[in-house]
XYZ file of C-alpha atoms in Angstrom:
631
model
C 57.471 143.595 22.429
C 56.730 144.830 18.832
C 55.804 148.030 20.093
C 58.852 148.727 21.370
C 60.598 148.900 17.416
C 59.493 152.343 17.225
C 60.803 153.575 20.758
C 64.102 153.033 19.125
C 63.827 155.727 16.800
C 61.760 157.327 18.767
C 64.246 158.275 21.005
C 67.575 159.723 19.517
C 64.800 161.741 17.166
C 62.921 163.213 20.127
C 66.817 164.325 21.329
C 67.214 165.620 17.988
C 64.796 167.739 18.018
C 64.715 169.413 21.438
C 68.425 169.764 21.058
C 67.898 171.803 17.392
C 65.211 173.550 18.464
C 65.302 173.912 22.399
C 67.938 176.924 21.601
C 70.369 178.577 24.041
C 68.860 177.846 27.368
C 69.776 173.870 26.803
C 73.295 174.829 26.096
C 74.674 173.461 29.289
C 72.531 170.336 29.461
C 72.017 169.594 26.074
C 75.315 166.939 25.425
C 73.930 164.840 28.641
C 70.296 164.928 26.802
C 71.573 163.725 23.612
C 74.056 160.986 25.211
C 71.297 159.931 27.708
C 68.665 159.040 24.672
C 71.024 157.163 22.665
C 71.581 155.331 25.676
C 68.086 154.873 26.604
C 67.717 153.313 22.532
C 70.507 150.958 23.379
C 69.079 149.812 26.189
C 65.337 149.310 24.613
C 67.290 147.451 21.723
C 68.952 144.953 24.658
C 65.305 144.026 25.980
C 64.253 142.973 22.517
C 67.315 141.787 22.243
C 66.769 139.371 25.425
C 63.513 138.384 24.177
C 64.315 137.405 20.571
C 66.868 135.274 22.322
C 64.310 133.232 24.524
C 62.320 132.723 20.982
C 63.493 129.410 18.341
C 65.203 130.499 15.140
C 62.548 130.820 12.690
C 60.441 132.729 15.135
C 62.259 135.588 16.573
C 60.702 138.378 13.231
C 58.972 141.079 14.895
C 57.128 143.747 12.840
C 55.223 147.143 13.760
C 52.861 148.957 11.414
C 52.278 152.699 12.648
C 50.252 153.646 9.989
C 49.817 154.050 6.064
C 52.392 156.528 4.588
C 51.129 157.078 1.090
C 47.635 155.721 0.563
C 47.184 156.484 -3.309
C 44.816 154.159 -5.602
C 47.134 151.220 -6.678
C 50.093 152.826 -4.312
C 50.748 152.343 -0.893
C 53.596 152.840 1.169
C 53.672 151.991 5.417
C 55.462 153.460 8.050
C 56.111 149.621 9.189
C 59.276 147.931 10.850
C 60.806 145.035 10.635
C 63.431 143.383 13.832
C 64.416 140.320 12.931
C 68.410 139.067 13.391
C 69.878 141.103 10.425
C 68.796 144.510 11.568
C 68.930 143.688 15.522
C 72.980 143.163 14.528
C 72.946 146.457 13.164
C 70.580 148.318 16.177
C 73.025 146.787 18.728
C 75.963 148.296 17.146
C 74.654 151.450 15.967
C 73.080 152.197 19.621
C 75.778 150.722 21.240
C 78.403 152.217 19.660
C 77.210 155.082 18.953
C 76.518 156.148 22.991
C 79.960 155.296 23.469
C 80.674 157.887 21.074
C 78.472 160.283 22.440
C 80.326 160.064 25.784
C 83.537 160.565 24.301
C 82.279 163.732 22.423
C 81.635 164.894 25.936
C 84.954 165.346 26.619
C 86.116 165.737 22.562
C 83.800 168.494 22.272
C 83.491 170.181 25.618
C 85.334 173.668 24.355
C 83.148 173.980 20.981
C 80.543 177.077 21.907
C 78.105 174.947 19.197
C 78.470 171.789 21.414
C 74.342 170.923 21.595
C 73.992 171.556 18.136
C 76.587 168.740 17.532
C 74.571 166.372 19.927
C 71.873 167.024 18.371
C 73.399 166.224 15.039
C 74.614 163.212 16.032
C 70.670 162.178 17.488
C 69.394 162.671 14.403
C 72.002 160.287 12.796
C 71.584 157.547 14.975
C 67.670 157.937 14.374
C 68.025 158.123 10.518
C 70.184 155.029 10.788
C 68.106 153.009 13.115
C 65.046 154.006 10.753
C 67.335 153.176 7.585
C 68.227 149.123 9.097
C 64.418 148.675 10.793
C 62.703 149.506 7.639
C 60.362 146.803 6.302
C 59.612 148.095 2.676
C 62.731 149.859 0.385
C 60.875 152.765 0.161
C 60.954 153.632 4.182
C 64.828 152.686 3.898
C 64.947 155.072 1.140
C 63.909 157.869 3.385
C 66.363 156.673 6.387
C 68.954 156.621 3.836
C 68.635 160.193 2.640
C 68.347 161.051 6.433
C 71.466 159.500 6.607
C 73.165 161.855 4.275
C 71.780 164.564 5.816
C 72.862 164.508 9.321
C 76.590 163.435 7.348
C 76.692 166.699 5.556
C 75.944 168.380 8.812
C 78.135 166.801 10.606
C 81.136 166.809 8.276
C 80.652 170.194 7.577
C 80.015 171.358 11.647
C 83.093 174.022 10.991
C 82.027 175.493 8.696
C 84.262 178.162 9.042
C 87.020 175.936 8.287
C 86.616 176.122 3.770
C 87.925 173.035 3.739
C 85.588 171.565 6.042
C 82.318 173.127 4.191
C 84.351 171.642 0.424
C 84.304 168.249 2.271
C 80.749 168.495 3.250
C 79.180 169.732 -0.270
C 81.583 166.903 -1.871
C 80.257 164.316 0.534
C 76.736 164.820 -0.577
C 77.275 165.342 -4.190
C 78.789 162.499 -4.284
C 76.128 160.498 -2.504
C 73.571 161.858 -4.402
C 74.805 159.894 -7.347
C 74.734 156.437 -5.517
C 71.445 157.760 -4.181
C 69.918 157.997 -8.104
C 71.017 154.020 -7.873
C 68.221 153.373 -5.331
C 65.802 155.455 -6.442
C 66.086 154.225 -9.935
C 66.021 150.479 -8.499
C 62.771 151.175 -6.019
C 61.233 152.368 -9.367
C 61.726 149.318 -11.197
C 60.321 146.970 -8.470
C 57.514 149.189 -8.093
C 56.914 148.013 -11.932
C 57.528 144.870 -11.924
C 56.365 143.641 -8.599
C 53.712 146.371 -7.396
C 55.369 147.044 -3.558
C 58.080 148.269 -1.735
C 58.072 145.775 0.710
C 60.755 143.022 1.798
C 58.314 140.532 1.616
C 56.770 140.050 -1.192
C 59.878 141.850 -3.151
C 62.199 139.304 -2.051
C 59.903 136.159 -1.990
C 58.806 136.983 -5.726
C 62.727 137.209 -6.944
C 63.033 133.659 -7.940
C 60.041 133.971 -10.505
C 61.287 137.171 -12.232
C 63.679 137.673 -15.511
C 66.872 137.850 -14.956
C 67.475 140.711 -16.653
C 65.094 143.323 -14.953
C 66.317 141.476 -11.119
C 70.676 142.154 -12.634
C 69.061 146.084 -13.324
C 67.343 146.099 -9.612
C 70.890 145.137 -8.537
C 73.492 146.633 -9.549
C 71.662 149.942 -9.566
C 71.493 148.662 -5.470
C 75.314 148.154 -5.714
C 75.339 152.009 -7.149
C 73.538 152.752 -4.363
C 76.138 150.629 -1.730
C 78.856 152.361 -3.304
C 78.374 155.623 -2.924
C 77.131 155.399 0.775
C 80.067 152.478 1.667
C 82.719 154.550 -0.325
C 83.420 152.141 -2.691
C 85.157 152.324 -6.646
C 83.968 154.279 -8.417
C 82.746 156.613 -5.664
C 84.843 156.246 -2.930
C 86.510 160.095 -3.844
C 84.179 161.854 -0.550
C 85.391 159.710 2.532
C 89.286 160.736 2.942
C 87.899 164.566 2.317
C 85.352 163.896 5.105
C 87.945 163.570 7.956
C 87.682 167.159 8.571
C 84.503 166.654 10.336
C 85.223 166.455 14.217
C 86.838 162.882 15.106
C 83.868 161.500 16.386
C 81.975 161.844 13.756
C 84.664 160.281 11.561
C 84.129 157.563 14.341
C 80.304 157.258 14.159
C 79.808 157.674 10.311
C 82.738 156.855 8.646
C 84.128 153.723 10.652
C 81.028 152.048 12.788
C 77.853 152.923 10.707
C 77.443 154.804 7.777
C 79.587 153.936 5.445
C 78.238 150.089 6.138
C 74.754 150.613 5.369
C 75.571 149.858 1.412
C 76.513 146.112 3.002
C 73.412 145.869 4.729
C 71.851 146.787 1.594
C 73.192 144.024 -0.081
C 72.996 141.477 2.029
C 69.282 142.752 3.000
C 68.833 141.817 -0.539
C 70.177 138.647 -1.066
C 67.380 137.061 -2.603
C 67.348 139.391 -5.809
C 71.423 139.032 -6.046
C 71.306 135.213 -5.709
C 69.092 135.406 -8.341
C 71.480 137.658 -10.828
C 74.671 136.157 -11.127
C 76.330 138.834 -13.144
C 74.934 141.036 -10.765
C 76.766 139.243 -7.791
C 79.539 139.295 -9.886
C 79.717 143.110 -10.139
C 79.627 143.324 -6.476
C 82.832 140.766 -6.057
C 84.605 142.889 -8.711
C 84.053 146.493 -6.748
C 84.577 144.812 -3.308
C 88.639 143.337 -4.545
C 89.191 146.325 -6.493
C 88.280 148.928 -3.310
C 90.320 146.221 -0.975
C 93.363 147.221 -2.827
C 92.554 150.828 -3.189
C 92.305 151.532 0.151
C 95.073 149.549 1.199
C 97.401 151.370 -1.214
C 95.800 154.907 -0.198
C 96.392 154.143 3.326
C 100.250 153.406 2.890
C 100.936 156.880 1.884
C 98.754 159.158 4.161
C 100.393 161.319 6.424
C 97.798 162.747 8.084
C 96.270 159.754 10.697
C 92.878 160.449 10.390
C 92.852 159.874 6.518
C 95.248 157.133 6.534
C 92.737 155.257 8.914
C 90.141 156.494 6.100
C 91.970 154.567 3.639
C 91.836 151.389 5.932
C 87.764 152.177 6.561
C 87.298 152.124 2.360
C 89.735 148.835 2.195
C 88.180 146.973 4.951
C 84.432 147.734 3.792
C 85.844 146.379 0.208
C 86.779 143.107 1.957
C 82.862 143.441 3.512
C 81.334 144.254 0.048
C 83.456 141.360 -1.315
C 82.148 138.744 1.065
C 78.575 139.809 0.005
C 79.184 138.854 -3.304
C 79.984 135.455 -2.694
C 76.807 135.463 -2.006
C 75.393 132.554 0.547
C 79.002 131.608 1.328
C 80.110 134.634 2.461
C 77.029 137.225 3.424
C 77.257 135.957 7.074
C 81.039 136.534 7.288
C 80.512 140.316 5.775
C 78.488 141.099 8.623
C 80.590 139.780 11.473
C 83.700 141.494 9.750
C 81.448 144.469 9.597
C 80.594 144.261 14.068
C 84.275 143.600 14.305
C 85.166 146.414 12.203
C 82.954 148.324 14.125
C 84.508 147.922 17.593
C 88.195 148.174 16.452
C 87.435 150.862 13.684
C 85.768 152.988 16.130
C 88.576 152.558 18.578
C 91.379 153.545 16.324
C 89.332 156.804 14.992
C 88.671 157.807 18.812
C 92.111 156.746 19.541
C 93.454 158.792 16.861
C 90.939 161.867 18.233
C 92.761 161.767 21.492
C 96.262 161.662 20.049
C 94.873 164.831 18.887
C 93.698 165.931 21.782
C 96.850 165.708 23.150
C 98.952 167.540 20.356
C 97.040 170.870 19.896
C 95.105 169.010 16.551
C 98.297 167.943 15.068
C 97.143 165.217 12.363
C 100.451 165.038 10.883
C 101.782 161.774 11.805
C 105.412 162.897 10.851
C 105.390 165.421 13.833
C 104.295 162.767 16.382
C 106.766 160.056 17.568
C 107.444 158.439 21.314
C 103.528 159.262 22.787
C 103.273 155.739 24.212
C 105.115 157.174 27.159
C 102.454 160.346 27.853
C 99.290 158.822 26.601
C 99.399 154.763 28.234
C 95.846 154.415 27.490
C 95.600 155.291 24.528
C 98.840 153.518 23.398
C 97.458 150.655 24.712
C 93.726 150.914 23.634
C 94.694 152.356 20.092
C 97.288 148.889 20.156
C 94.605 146.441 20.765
C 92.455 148.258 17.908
C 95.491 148.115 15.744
C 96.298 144.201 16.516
C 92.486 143.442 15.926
C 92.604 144.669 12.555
C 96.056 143.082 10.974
C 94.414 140.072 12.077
C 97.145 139.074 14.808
C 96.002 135.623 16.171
C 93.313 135.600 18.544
C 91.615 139.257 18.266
C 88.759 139.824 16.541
C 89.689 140.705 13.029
C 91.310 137.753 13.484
C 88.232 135.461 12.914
C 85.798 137.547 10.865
C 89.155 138.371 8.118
C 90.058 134.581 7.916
C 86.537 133.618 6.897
C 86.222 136.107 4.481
C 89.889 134.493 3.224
C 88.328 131.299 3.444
C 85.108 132.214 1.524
C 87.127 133.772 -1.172
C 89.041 131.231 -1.728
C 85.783 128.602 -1.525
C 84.503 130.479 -5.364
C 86.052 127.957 -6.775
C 87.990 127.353 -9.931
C 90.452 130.642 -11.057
C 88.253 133.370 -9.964
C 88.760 131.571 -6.612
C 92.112 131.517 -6.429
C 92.368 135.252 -7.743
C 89.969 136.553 -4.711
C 91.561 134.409 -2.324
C 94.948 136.111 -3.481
C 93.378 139.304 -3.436
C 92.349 139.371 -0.019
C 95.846 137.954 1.386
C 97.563 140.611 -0.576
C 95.109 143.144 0.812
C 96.013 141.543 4.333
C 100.046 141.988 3.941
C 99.170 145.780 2.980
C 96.753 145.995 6.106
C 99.521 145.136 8.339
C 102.045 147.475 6.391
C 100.294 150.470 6.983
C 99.123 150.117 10.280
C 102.206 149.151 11.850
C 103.161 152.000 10.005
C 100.459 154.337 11.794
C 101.634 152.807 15.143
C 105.093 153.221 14.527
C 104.808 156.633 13.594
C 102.619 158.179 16.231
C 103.867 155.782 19.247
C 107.243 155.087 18.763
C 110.729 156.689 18.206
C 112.042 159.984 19.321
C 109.495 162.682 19.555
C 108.975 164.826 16.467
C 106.856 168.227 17.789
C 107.169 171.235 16.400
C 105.522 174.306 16.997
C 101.947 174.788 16.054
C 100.248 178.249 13.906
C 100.720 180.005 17.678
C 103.777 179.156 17.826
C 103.302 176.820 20.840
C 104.901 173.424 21.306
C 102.470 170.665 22.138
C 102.982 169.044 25.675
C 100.882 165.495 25.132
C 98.893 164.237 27.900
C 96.242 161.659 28.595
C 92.783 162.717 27.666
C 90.060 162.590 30.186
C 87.801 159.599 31.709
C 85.385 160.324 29.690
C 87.145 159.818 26.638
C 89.394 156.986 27.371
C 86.341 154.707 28.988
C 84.778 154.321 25.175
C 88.217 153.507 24.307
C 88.460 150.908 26.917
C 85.295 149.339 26.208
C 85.853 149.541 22.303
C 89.153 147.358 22.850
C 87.741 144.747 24.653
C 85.049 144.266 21.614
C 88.169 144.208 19.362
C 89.666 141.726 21.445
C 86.910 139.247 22.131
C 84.208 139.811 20.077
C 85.358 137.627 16.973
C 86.391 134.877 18.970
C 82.711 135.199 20.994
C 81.184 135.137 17.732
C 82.628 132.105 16.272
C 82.565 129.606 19.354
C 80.424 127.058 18.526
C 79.389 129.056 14.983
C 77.188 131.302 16.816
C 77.189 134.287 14.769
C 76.397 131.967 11.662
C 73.604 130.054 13.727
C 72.331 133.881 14.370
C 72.427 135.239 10.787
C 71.535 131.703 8.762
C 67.718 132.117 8.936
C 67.361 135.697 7.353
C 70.491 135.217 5.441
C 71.081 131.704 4.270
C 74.609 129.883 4.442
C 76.080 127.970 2.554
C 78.906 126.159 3.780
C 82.520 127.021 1.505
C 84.971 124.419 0.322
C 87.766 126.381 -0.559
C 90.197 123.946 -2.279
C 92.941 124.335 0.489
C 92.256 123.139 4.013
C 91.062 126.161 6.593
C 94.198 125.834 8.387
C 96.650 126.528 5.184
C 94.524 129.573 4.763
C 94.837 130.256 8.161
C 98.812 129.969 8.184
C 98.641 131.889 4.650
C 96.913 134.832 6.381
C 98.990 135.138 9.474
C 102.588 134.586 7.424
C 101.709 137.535 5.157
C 100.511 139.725 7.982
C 103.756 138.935 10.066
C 105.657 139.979 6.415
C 103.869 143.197 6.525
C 104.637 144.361 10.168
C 107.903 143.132 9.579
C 108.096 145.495 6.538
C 107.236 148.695 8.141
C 109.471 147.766 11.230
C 112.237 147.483 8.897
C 111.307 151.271 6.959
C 109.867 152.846 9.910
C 111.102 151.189 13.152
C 114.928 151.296 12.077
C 115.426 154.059 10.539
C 114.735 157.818 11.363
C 111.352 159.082 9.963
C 111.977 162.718 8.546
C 109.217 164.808 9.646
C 109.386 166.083 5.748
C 108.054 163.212 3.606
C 110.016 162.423 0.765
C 109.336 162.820 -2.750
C 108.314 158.887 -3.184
C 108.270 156.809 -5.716
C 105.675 157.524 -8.479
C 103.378 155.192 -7.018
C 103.630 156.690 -3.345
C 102.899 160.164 -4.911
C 100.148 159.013 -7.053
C 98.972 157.116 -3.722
C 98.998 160.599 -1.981
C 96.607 162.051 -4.173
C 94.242 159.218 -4.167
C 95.645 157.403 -6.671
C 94.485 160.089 -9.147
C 90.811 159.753 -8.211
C 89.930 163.687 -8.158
C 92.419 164.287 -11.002
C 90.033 161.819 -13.061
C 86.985 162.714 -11.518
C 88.208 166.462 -12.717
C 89.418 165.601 -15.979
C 86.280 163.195 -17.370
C 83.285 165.106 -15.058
C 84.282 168.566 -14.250
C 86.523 169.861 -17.263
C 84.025 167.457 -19.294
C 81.086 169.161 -18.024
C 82.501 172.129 -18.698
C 83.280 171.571 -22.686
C 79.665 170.132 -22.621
C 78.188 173.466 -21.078
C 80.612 175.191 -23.542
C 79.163 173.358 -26.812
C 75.429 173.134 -25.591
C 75.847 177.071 -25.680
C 77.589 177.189 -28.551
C 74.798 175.705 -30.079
C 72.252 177.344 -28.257
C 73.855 180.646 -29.320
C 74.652 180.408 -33.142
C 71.876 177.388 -33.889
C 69.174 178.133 -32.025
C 69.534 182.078 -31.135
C 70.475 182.602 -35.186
C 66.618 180.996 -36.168
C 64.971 183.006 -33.842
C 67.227 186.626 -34.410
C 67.360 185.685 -38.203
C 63.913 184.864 -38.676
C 62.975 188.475 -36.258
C 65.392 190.121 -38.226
C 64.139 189.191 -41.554
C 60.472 190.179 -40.140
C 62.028 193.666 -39.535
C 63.812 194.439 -42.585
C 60.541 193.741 -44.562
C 58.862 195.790 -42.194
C 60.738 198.652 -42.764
C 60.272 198.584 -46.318
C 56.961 198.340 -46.172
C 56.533 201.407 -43.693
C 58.483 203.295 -46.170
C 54.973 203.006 -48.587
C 52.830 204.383 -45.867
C 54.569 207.616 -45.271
C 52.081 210.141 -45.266
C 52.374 212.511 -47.903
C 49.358 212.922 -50.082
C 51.558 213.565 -53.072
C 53.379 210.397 -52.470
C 49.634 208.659 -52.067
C 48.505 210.330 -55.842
C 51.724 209.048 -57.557
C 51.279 205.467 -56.265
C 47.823 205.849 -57.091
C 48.638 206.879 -60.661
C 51.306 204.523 -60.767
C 48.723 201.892 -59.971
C 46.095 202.752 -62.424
C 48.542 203.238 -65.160
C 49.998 199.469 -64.351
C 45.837 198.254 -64.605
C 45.290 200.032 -68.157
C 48.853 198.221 -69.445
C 47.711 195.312 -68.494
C 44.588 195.248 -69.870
C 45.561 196.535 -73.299
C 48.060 193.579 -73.159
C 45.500 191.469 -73.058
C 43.305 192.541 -75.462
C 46.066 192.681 -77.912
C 46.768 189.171 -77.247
């Protein structure tokens, strides 16, 4: 079965590239190729899937070595994978998600002349992602990882022609190329201190290293997490990124991507169990981004980046969990596969709103669509229950252990989180209901569009709504599959430890804690949105609802400090550069020129000039030496 690891990348890649370089003549096939060999990787991933079930616990590892990478005296890197239940989570939903996606694009994308360039796009993303999670050695994961913000550029940027698309693009990967310096700098400093890339005998030799150089290795891997996972302080890229096609904000920015810096973590849980202040880094960017996100979200108009909002706040509660460390890096992951199905449902959801409205984002000009587009009301409802946590859906579970495990720190910083992530719930269910309200309900808000046509909404087609469908039933049983009998922590415990929380309330205070402040928040936007007319203009807000429009400032301060910093830094290095160093050089050539031209003036070629400096000289000699004989 371990030679099957490889077919899994192996696949979407080969799609990738006949689909980029097969040209024209697969134009009309090419979206079936692409969709058929991320299906065909989903389904290789169920058979090792089956037989990793039939194996015991400690047994079910399987590894592949292709061959040696980088064979260099005292440095060697493998082309080598590793399956075991960690990244089997993330193959299952990055396959099997990602088809689902691919079938929707189908239908999403079947006008767009560059359609099998998109497919083959999105191939390459799955494949850079599967390679990224299957990994055995950082290095390898270091090259899935850049592959991974590669095919995000691309796909972000796909219209191009749009400026604001290509802005979104170039700021996606400048941005990520920071977080990227994170892992490269960390990889460097195992490579000194332990000799290897590899999981192994990284991971196994963290307890017996300082704690200093193993707090460096990690929170240069939190830099790293942040900037893919959109986290403070470089969370500015992912609201700019919904002008990518929706399925892509589906893909990368809900269901994959933009959890690979949790996997990173948690894939690393040795080295952060080992460095406390590390861990404690990680806790402190994962509440911050909670309520960043949350607060972003309130505000948006536009309902692809108001869902972006919710994407940065939910992967906050995710990075959060991780640094609880053994108490809470199972729960991140389930919250992460639950977030996954009901993520990817809302973004599609939202896509086909879309669809339906001639591209209107603008939530302000929707209003009343449950009554043209039933499936996606109800599909997009489910996704939207799932994820305020309503009582028996998925986000249900995998948010109230994350609660729970917050609240199990211990002592004031306990309490804090555990207040941190109910206040993060209340907003949750604020600005969704919000989004719902909005786009579903009250009396229809269209207006004409740039052609000066009204929209006439309409149900998209099957293949569109059928990922929908199947996304919604993952947000509605998948959380309460998982924790039946503690099966997703039974699954996760031997790669990822677990520690068992006592938080110091009982489960079912939290519990009634995190369902009273949800039903505060619907009832809160019912009571702004649901009763009273929404203006398609917004109004001018409250300082915080304006500031929360912009990002809460984030550009303005990435502007001010990097960009108009930058620029006085340029400014003053050429200052200096001009008057310092230029004025040594152009003095010290000037100075050589001056003299220089004095001195030609002696050699000027006139023999009378030539006798009277020659008589000049000889009468100088015969002073001098009656001078001295005087003396």
């Amino acid at each position: 079965m371990d030679n099957l690891i490889a077919l899994l990348i192996a696949a979407p890649l080969l799609g990738a590239v006949v689909l980029l370089c097969g040209g024209r003549r697969l134009d009309k096939v090419g979206h079936w190729i692409g969709t058929v060999l991320a299906a065909a990787s989903f389904a290789i991933g169920l058979v090792l899937f089956a037989d990793m079930l039939g194996k015991g616990a400690e047994d079910r590892a399987l590894y592949q070595r292709l061959y040696t990478w980088i064979p260099v005296e005292g440095f060697q890197a493998d082309i080598a994978f590793q399956l075991d239940q960690l990244s089997m989570t993330f193959v299952l939903l990055i396959s099997g998600v990602g088809t689902l996606i691919h079938v929707y694009s189908i239908g999403y994308m079947e006008h767009d002349e560059r359609r099998r360039r998109f497919f083959g796009y999105l191939n390459l993303f799955v494949a850079a992602m599967l390679l990224l999670v299957l990994a055995d050695n950082y290095l390898l994961l270091y090259f899935g990882w850049e592959g991974v913000g590669l095919a995000s550029y691309l796909l972000i940027g796909f219209w191009q022609h749009k400026p604001s698309a290509a802005t979104a693009a170039k700021k996606a990967f400048l941005v990520n190329r920071v977080g990227d310096m994170g892992l490269s700098i960390a990889i460097m400093i195992m490579f000194t201190t332990f000799g290897t890339f590899a999981f192994g005998p990284v991971l196994g030799a963290a307890g017996e290293t300082s704690e200093g150089t193993l707090t460096a290795i990690g929170l240069m891997l939190l830099l790293a997490a942040c900037g893919k996972s959109a986290q403070v302080p470089l969370q500015s890229w992912l609201g700019d990124a919904m002008e990518g096609p929706t399925p892509v904000s589906a893909l990368i920015h809900a269901a994959t991507m933009v959890t690979a810096g949790v996997y990173l973590i948690v894939r690393s849980a040795d080295i952060f169990n080992a460095a406390p202040d590390a861990q404690t880094v990680v806790v402190v960017v994962g509440a911050v981004t909670l309520l960043f996100g949350a607060i972003v979200g309130c505000a948006k108009d536009d309902i692809k980046k108001a869902l972006a909002g919710s994407t940065m706040s939910q992967i906050g509660y995710m990075i959060l969990a991780a640094g609880l460390g053994p108490i809470g890096y199972v729960f991140a992951i389930m919250h992460l596969v639950t977030h996954g199905f009901f993520k990817a449902g809302l973004f599609l959801g939202a896509g086909s709103v879309m669809h339906g409205m001639n591209d209107e984002v603008d939530m302000r000009r929707y209003g009343g669509l449950r009554k043209y587009m039933p499936v996606t009301f109800v599909t997009f409802g489910l996704g939207y229950l799932a994820i305020i946590g309503f009582p028996g859906l998925s986000g249900f579970f995998s948010k109230d252990m994350i609660i729970e495990a917050a609240f199990a720190k211990g002592g004031t910083q306990g309490w804090i989180l555990g207040s941190v992530t109910l206040l993060g719930a209340a907003i949750t269910a604020y600005y969704m209901t919000r989004v719902m309200i909005m786009t579903f309900f009250g009396e229809k808000r269209w207006q004409a569009d740039e052609k000066n046509e009204l929209p006439h909404p309409h149900e998209s087609p099957k293949s569109m709504t059928v990922p929908m469908i199947l996304l919604a039933f993952g947000s509605v049983f998948a959380g309460g599959f998982f924790s039946i009998g503690d099966r997703f922590v039974h699954w996760l415990e031997p790669v990822t430890g677990y520690a068992h929380g006592h938080p110091p309330i009982s489960a079912a205070a939290v519990t009634t804690a995190t369902v009273a402040v949800m039903v505060i928040g619907v009832g809160v936007a019912y009571l702004q949105y649901g009763r009273r007319p929404v203006p398609v203009v917004a109004p001018r807000g409250s300082l915080l609802t304006r500031a929360a429009r912009r990002d809460l400032l984030q550009d303005d301060f990435n502007h001010a400090v990097f960009v108009r910093g930058g620029t006085h830094l340029t400014r003053s290095l050429v200052y200096v550069d001009h008057s310092l160093v230029d004025g040594v050089v152009n003095g010290t050539a000037a100075s050589v020129g001056g003299l220089s031209g004095r001195l030609r003036k002696l050699q000027n070629g006139y023999a009378r000039s030539y006798a009277v400096s020659m008589f000049g000289g000889t009468a100088v000699l015969i002073a001098a030496t009656l001078l001295m004989r005087a003396v």
